[in-house]
XYZ file of C-alpha atoms in Angstrom:
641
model
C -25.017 169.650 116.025
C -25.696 167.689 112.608
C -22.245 166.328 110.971
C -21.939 166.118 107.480
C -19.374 163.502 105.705
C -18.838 166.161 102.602
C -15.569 166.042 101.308
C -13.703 169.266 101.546
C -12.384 170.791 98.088
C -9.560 172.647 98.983
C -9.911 174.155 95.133
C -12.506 175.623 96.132
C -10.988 177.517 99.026
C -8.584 178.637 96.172
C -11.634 179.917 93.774
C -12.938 182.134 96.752
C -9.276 183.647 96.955
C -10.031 184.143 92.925
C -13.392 185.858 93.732
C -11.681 187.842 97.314
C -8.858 189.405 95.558
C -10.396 191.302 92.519
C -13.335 192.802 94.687
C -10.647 194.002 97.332
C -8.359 195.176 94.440
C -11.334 197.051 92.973
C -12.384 198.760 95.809
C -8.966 200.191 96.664
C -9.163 201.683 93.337
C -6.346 200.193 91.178
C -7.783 200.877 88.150
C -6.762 197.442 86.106
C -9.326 195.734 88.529
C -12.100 197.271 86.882
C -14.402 194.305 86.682
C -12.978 193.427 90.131
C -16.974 193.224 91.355
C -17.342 190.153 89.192
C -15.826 188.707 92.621
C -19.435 188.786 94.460
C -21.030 186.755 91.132
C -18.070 183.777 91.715
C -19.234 184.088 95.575
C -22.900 183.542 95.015
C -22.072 180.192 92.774
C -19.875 178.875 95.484
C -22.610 179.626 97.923
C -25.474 177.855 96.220
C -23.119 174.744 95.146
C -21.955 174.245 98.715
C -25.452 175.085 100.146
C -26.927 172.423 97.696
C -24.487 169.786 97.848
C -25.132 169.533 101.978
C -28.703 169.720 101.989
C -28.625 166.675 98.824
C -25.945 164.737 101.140
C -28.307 164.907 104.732
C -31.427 164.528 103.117
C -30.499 161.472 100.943
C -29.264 159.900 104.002
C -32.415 161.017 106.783
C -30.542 163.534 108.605
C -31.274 166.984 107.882
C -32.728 169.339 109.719
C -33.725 172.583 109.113
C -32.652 174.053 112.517
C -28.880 171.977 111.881
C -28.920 174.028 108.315
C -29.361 177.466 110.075
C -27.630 177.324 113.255
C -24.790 176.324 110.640
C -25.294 179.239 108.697
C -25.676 181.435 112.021
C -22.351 180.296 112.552
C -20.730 180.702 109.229
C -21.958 184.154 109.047
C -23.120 185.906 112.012
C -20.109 186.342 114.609
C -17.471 187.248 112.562
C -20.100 190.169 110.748
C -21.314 191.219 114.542
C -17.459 191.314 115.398
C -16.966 193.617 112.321
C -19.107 195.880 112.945
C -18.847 195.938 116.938
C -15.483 197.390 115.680
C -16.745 200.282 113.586
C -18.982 201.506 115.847
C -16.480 203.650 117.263
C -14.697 204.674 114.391
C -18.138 205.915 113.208
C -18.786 207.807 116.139
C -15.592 209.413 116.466
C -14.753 210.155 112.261
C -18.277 210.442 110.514
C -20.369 213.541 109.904
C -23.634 213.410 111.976
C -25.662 212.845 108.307
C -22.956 209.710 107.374
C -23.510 208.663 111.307
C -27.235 208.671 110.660
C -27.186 206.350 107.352
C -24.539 204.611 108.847
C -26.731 203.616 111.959
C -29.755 202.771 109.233
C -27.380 200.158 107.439
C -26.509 198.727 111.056
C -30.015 197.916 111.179
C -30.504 197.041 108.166
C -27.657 194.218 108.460
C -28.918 192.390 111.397
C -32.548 192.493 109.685
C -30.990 191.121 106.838
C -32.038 193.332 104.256
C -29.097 195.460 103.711
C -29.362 194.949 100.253
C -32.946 196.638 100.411
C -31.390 199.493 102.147
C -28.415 199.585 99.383
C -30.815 199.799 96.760
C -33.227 202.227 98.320
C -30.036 204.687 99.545
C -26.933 203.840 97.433
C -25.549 203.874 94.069
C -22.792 200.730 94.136
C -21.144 202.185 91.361
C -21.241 205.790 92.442
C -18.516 208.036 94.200
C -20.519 208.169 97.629
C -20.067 204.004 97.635
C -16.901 204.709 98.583
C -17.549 205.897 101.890
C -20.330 203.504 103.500
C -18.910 200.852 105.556
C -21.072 198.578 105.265
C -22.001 198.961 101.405
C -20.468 195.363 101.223
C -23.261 193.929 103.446
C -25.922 194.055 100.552
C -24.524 190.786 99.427
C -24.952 189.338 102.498
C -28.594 190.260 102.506
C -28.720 188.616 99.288
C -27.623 185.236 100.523
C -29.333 185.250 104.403
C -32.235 185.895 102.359
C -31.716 182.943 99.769
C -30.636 180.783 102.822
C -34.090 181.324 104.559
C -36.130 180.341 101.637
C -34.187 178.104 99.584
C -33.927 175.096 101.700
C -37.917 175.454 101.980
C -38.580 175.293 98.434
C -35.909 172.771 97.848
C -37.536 170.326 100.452
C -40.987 170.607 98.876
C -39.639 170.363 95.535
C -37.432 166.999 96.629
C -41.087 165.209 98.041
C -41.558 164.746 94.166
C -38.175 163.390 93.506
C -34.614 164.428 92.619
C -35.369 165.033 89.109
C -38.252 167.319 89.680
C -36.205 169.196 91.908
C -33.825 169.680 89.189
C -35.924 170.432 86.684
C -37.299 173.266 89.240
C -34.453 174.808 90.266
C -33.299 175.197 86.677
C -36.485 176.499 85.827
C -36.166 179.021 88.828
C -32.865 179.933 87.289
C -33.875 180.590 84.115
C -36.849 182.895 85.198
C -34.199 184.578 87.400
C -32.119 185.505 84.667
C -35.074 186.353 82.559
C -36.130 188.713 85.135
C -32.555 190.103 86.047
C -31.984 190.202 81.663
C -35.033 192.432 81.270
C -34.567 194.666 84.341
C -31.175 195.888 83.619
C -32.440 198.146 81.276
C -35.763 199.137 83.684
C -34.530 198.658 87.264
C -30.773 198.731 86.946
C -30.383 199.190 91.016
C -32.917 197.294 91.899
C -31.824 194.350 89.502
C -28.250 194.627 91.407
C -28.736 194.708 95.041
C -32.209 192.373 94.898
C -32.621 188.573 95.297
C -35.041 187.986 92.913
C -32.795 189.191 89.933
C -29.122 187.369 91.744
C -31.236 184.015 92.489
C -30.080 182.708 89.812
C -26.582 183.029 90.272
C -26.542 180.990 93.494
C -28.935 178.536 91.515
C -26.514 178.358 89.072
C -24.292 176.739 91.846
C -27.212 174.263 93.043
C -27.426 172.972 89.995
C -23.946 172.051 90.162
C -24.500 170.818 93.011
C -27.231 168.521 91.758
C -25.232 167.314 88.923
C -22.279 165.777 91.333
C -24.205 164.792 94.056
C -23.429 160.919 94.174
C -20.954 160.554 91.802
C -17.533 161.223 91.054
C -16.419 164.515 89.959
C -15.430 164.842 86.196
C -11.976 165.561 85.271
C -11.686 167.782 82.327
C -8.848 170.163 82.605
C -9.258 171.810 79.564
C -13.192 172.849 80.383
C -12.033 173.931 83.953
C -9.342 176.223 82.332
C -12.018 177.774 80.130
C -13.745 178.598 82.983
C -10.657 179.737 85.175
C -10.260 182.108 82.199
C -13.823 183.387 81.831
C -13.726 184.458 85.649
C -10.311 186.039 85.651
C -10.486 188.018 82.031
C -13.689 190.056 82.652
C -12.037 191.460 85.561
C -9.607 193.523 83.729
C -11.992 193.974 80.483
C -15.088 194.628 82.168
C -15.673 198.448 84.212
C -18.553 200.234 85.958
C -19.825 201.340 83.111
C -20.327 197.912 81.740
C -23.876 196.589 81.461
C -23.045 193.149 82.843
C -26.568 192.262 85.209
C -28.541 188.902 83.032
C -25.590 189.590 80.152
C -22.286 189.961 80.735
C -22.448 188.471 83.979
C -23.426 185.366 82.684
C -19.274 184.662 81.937
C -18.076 184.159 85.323
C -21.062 182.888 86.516
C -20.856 179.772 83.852
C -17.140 180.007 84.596
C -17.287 179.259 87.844
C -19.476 176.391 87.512
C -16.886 175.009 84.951
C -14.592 174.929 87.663
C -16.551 173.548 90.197
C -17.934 170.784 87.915
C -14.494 169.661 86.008
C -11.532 170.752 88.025
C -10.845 167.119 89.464
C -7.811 166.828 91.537
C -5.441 165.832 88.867
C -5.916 169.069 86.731
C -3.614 172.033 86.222
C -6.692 174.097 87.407
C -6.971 172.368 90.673
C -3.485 172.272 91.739
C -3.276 175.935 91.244
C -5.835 176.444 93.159
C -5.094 174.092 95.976
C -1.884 175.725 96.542
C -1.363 177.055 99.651
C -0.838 180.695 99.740
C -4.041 180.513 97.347
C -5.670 178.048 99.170
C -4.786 179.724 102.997
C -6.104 183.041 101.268
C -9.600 181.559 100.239
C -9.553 179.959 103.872
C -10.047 183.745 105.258
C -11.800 185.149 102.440
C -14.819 185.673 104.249
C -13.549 187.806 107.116
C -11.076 189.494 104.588
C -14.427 190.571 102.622
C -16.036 191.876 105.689
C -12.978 193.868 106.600
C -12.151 195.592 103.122
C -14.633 197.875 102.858
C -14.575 199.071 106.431
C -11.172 199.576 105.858
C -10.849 201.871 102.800
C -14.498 203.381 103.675
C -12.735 205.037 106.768
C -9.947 205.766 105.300
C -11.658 207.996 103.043
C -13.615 209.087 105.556
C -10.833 210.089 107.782
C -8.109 211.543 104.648
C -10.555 211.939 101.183
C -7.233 213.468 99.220
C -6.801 210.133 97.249
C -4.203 208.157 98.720
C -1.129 206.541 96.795
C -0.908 203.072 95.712
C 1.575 202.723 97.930
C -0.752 203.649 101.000
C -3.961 201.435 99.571
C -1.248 198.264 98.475
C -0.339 198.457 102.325
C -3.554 198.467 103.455
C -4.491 195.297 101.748
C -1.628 193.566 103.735
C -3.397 195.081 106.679
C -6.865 193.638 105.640
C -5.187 190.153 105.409
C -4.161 190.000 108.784
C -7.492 191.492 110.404
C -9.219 188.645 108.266
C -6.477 186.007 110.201
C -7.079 187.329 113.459
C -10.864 186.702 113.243
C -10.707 183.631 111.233
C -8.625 182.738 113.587
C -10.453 183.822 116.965
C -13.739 184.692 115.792
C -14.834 182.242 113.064
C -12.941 178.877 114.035
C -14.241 178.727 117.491
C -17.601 179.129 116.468
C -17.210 176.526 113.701
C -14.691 174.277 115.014
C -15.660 170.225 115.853
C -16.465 171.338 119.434
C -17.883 174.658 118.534
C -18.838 177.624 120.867
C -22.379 177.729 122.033
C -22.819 174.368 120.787
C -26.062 174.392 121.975
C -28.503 175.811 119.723
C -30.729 177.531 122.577
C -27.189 179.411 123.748
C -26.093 180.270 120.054
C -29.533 181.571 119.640
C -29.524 183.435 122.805
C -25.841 185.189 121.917
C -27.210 185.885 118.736
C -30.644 187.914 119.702
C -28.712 189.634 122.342
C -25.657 190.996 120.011
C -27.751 191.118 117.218
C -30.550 193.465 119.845
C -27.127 195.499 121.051
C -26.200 196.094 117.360
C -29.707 197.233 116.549
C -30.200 199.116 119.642
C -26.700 201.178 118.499
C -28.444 202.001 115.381
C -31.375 203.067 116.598
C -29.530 205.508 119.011
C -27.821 206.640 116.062
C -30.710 207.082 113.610
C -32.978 209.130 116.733
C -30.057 211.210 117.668
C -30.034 212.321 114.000
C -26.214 211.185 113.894
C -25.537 212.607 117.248
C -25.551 215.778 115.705
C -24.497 217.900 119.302
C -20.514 216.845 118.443
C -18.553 220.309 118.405
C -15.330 220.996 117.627
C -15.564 224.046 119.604
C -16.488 226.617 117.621
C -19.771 224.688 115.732
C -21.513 221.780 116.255
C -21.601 218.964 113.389
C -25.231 219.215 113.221
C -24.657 223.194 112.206
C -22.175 222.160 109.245
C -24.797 219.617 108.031
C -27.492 221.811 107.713
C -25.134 224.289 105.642
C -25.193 221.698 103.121
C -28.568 220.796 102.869
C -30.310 219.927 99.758
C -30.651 222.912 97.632
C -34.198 223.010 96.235
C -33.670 226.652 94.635
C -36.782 229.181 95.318
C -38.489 226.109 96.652
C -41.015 223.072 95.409
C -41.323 224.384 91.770
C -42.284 221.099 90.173
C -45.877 222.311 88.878
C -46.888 223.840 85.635
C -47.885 226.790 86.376
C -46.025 226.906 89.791
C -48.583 226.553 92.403
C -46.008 227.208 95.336
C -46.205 231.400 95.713
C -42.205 231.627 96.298
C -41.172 229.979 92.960
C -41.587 233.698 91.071
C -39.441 236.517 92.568
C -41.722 239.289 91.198
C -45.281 239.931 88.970
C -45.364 238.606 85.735
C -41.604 237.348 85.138
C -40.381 236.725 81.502
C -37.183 235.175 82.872
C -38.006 230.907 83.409
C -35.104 228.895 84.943
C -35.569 225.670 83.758
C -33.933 222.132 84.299
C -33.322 219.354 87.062
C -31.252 219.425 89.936
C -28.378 221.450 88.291
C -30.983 224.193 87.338
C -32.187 224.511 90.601
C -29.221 225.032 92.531
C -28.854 228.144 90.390
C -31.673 229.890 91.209
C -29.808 231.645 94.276
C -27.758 232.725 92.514
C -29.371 234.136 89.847
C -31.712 235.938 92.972
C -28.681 237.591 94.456
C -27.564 239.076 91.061
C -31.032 240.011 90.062
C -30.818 243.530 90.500
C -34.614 243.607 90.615
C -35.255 241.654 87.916
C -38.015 239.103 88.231
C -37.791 235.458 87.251
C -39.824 232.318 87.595
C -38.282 228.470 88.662
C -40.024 225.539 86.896
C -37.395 222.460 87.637
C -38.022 218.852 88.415
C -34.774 217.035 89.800
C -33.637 213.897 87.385
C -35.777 215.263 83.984
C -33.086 216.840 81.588
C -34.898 219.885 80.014
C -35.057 217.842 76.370
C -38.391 217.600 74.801
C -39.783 213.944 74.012
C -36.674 211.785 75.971
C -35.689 211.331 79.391
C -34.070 208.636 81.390
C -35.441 204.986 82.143
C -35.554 205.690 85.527
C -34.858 202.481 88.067
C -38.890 202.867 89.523
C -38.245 204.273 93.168
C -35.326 205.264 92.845
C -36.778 209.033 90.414
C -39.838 210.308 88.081
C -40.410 207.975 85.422
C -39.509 208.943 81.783
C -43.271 209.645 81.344
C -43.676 212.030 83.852
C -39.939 213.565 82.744
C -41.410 213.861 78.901
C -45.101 215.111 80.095
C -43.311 218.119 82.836
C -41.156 219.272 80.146
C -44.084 219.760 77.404
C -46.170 221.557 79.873
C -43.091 223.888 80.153
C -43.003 224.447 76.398
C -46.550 225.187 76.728
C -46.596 227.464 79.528
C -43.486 229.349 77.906
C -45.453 229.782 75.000
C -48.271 231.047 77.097
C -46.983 233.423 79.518
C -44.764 234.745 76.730
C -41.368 233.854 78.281
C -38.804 236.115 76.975
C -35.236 233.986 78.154
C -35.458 230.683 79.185
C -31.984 229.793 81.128
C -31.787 225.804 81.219
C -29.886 223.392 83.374
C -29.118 220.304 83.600
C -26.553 217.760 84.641
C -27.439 216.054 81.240
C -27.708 212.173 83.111
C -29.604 211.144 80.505
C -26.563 210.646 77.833
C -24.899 208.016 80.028
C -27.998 205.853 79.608
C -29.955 204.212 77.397
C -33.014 206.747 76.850
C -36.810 206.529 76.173
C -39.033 208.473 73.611
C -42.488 209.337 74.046
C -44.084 206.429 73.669
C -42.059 204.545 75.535
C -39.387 203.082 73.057
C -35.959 202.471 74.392
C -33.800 204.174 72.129
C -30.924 202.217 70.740
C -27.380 204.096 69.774
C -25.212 206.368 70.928
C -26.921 208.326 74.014
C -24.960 211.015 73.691
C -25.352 212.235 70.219
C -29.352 211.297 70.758
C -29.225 213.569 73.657
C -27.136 216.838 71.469
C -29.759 216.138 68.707
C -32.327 216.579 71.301
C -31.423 219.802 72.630
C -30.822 221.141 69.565
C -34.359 220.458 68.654
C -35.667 222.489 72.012
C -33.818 225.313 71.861
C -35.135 225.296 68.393
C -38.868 224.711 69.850
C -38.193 227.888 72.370
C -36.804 230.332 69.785
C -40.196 229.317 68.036
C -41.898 230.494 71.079
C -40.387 233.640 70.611
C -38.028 233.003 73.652
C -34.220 233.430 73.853
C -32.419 230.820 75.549
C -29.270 230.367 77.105
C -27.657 226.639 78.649
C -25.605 226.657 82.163
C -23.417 223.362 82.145
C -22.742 221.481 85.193
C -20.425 222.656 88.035
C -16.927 221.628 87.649
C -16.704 218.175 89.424
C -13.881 216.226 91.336
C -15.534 212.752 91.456
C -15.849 212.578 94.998
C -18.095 214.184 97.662
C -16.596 217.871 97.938
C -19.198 218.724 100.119
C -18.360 215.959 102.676
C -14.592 217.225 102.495
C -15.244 220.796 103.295
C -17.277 220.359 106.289
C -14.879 217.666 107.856
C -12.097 220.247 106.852
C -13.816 223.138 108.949
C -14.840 220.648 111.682
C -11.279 219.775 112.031
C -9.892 222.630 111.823
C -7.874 222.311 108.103
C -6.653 224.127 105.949
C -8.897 225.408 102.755
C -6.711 224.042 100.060
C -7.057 220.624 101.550
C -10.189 220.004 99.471
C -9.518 221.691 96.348
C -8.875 220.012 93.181
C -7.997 219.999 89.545
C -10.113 221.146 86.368
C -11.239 218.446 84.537
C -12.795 219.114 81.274
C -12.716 215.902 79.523
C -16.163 215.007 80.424
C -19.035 213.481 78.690
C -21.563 216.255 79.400
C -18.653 218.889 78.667
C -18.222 217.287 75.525
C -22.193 216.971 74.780
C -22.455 220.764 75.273
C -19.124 221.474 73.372
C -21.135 220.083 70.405
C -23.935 222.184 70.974
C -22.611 225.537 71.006
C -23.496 226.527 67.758
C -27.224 225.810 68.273
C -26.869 227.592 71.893
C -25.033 229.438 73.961
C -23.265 227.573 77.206
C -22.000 229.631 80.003
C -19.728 227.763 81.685
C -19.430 227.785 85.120
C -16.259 226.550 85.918
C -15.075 229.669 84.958
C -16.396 231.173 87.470
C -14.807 228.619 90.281
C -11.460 227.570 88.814
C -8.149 229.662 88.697
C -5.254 228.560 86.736
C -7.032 224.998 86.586
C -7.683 224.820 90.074
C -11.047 224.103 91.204
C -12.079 225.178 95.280
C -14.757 223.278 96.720
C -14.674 226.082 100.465
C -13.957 229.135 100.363
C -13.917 230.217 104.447
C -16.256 228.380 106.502
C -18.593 228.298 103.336
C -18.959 224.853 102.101
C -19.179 225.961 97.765
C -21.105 222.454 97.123
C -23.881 220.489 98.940
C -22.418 217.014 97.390
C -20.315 216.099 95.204
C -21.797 218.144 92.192
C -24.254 220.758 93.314
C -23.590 223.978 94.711
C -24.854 224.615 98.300
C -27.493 227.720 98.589
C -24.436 229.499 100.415
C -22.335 228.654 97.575
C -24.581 229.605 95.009
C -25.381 232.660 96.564
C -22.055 233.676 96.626
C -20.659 232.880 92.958
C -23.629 233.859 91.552
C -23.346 237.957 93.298
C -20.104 237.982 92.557
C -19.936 236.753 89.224
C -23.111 238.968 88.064
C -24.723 235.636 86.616
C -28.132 237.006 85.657
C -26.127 239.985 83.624
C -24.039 237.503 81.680
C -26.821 235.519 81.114
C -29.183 237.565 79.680
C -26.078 239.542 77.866
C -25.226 235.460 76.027
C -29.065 234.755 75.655
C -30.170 234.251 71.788
């Protein structure tokens, strides 16, 4: 095993604490943590500073080796993660739905590939309510650094052939195109530019350099600078939310922050000796296996109880975080670090690793081919049954052509009735059917393109249709309205589109208030239909807890609770409520929670009938249902002008 004579900061063991405790804080869900993510930014400086320094050190004085370098990483990382999730596997098996058993099984994979953070970004919204229950969501920056520890010290030793300086000079350059990249995708790629290395690089670069500026020399003391940058990591976590657009902007003030401290909180300053304190200190210590834990922790919890739990309950469970992270610092990580490590040989450590790593993987694999072990029954129905009452709700069917090429997407000759919209128009059309009466209609939706003429959403490529295809779809319906002489056109829409930034026609990204872009917008449609010679009528969004009521209602039937156990309150205070509020004089909105609240109660089963497929769409059951006993195609057609 290669030794290294680095000096240990113990300051720095306090400024993990600083990163640990605002992404654990966040993730429970106190609410005054709201930039408590920041955490993984201070965590990616610390990384490529420590990373940096080492390599510097060894190579300046003949000794490293690439093999020392990873079987030190292996160590650093690998057991206590493989420990971790040895652990969940049976808490998976036992409390998730066969379709959360099935992605959970992918993201085991995923994490012992090291590309979690691929699988993140291809599967997951970090900032949306479903984040909340995936175990492993945490993993994706993980990915990020495994895969910036494979390829740094490569380009690092090529660069240093040409000399120190050059190195520099190259890794600041690296940075800076980094940012650039992670500046302009924000906008273009938001997901992608979170989970991906490319667009973080420069975040653990931002710690190398560091790392080249104090290599060989004695570190500055400047207590004033390193309280700045104390400050500009702690702030943002209480000013900055998930709302806030913070990827190659905002995120640029704890990143410098953190190198502030690093570079200028010498032993002697008020920074340092805060942060070598013990409790703060002991805390950074087991920050690692504390991070692993945490979202396990509160993922299954959820899982297990979704009615949102107390402060009380989630301040406990932080305390019970704490000591998991001790016990495997403790047993897990120190004996695998220690000065007479375990598997100090590198053919054993690499042996131990395969083999868990192939276990781990195998597990997954199991899990992914038997579809989530979907056979677990209750009793009465198998969990593979109550997934497949929730399944995604496509309406008549694929109705994503102009004219509809797909025979099923018209209920009758000649219709003059066109549902149109996204997702939120589609899972309508059920219900519409069942209260037909006879009446014929035709389904023209695409899922993620508001129906708003000339905008739609930058869409993160991947991850939905692009704003051009949104803009093209939706003037094709205009056209075929005008055509096939449409007499009502009933939209829907989630309206997405007004929490973003949006795009014209030719591509412009519209600056301004979203919202009031997005009213204008409609306004101007329903205007362009009525010119048709069409009436139109607008069905908002279903009434909306936040969280997965789908999820709840099926784990309620599996396990034999009661109804009310996933209902939930009427909220109305809601950007796309408010949108259509300001609309109603231009058209008329039925409004569906009308039609599944009482007395500002909102039920999400009614019986063994799941009323949602996720957290905001109605299940074809559910529409079904409403829709014949609320008479939807009568009201609609009775509001239509």
């Amino acid at each position: 095993m290669v030794l290294t004579v680095m000096l240990h900061r113990k300051e720095i063991d306090g400024l993990r604490a600083v990163a640990l405790l605002p992404v654990i804080l966040y993730h429970a869900g106190f609410a005054s943590f709201g930039g408590g993510y920041l955490g993984v930014d201070v965590f990616f400086v610390i990384s490529g500073y420590l990373i940096t320094s080492l390599i510097l050190e060894e190579h300046a004085a003949g000794r490293f080796s690439l093999a020392g370098f990873y079987a030190r990483r292996a160590r650093r990382i690998l057991p206590a993660l493989f420990a971790v999730i040895l652990v969940c596997l049976p808490f998976a098996y036992f409390w998730m739905l066969s379709f959360e058993l099935k992605e959970f099984s992918q993201s085991v994979v995923a994490v012992v590939s090291f590309l979690s953070n691929v699988f993140f970004w291809r599967t997951t919204d970090y900032f949306g309510a479903l984040a909340e229950v995936k175990p492993l969501l945490h993993t994706w920056s993980l990915g990020v650094e495994e895969q910036f520890y494979l390829l740094f010290p490569l380009v690092l030793l090529a660069a240093l052939r040409f000399g120190r300086r050059f190195a520099l000079a190259a890794t600041i350059i690296a940075a800076a195109v980094s940012l650039g990249a992670a500046h302009w995708a924000a906008d273009r790629m938001p997901i992608a530019s979170f989970y991906l290395l490319p667009t973080r690089a420069w975040e653990l670069l931002a710690g190398s350099v560091c790392g080249f500026v104090m290599a060989g020399r004695v570190q500055r003391s400047q207590g004033g600078l390193a309280a700045v940058g104390l400050g500009m990591i702690v702030v943002p976590v209480f000013l900055f939310d998930a709302e806030t657009s913070f990827l190659g902007g905002f995120a640029v003030v704890p990143v410098l922050g953190t190198a502030l401290v690093i570079l200028f909180a010498a032993s002697g300053t008020v920074v340092a000796r805060l942060l070598s304190a013990g409790p703060v200190a002991g805390l950074g210590l087991i920050s690692y296996s504390a991070y692993l834990w945490h979202q396990p922790v509160f993922a299954f919890l959820r899982i297990r109880s979704p009615e949102t739990q107390s402060p009380v309950v989630l301040g406990v469970l932080v305390f019970v975080i704490f000591g998991l992270a001790y016990v495997t610092w403790r047993w897990v990580e120190t004996p695998f670090r220690g000065k007479t490590p375990v598997l100090a040989s590198g053919r054993a450590l690499i042996a131990v690793t395969v083999a868990v790593g192939g276990l781990l993987a195998a597990a997954g694999y199991a899990g992914v081919a038997a579809n989530g072990f979907d056979q677990r029954s209750n009793g009465d129905v198998t969990m593979g049954a109550l997934a497949a009452t929730i399944a995604p709700n496509p309406g008549l069917g694929g109705c994503d052509t102009v004219p509809p090429v797909n025979a099923v997407c018209s209920t009758g000759p000649d219709p003059k009735i066109l549902l149109w919209g996204d997702s939120f128009a589609k899972h309508l059309a059920q219900g519409i059917k069942a209260s037909a009466g006879g009446r014929a209609f035709v389904q023209i939706t695409m899922s993620q393109c508001a129906p708003i003429l000339d905008i739609a959403q930058k869409k993160d490529w991947l991850s939905g249709n692009s704003a051009d295809t949104c803009i093209a779809f939706n003037q094709s319906v205009l056209d075929y309205i005008r055509s096939e002489r449409i007499e009502v056109v009933i939209m829907g829409s989630a309206l997405g589109l007004a929490s973003w930034r949006v795009t014209r026609r030719n591509g412009e990204i519209v600056e301004g208030d979203s919202p009031a872009i997005v009213a204008r917008g409609l306004a101007a449609t329903v205007a362009a239909i009525r010119a048709a010679g069409a009436k139109v009528v607008f069905v908002s969004p279903t009434p909306s807890s936040g969280q997965d009521s789908a999820r709840c209602a099926i784990r309620s039937i599996f396990d034999h609770k009661n109804a009310a156990t996933c209902d939930f309150p009427l909220q109305t205070a809601r950007l796309e409520y408010d949108l259509l509020r300001s609309v109603e004089g231009e058209v008329p909105v039925y409004w569906l929670y009308r039609d599944m609240c009482r007395d500002g109660i909102c039920k999400a089963r009614e019986g063994d009938v799941s009323i949602y497929r996720d957290e905001g769409h109605l299940s074809i059951e559910g529409s079904r249902m409403i829709g014949e006993r609320a008479g939807w195609i009568q009201a609609l057609l009775r509001m239509a002008r």
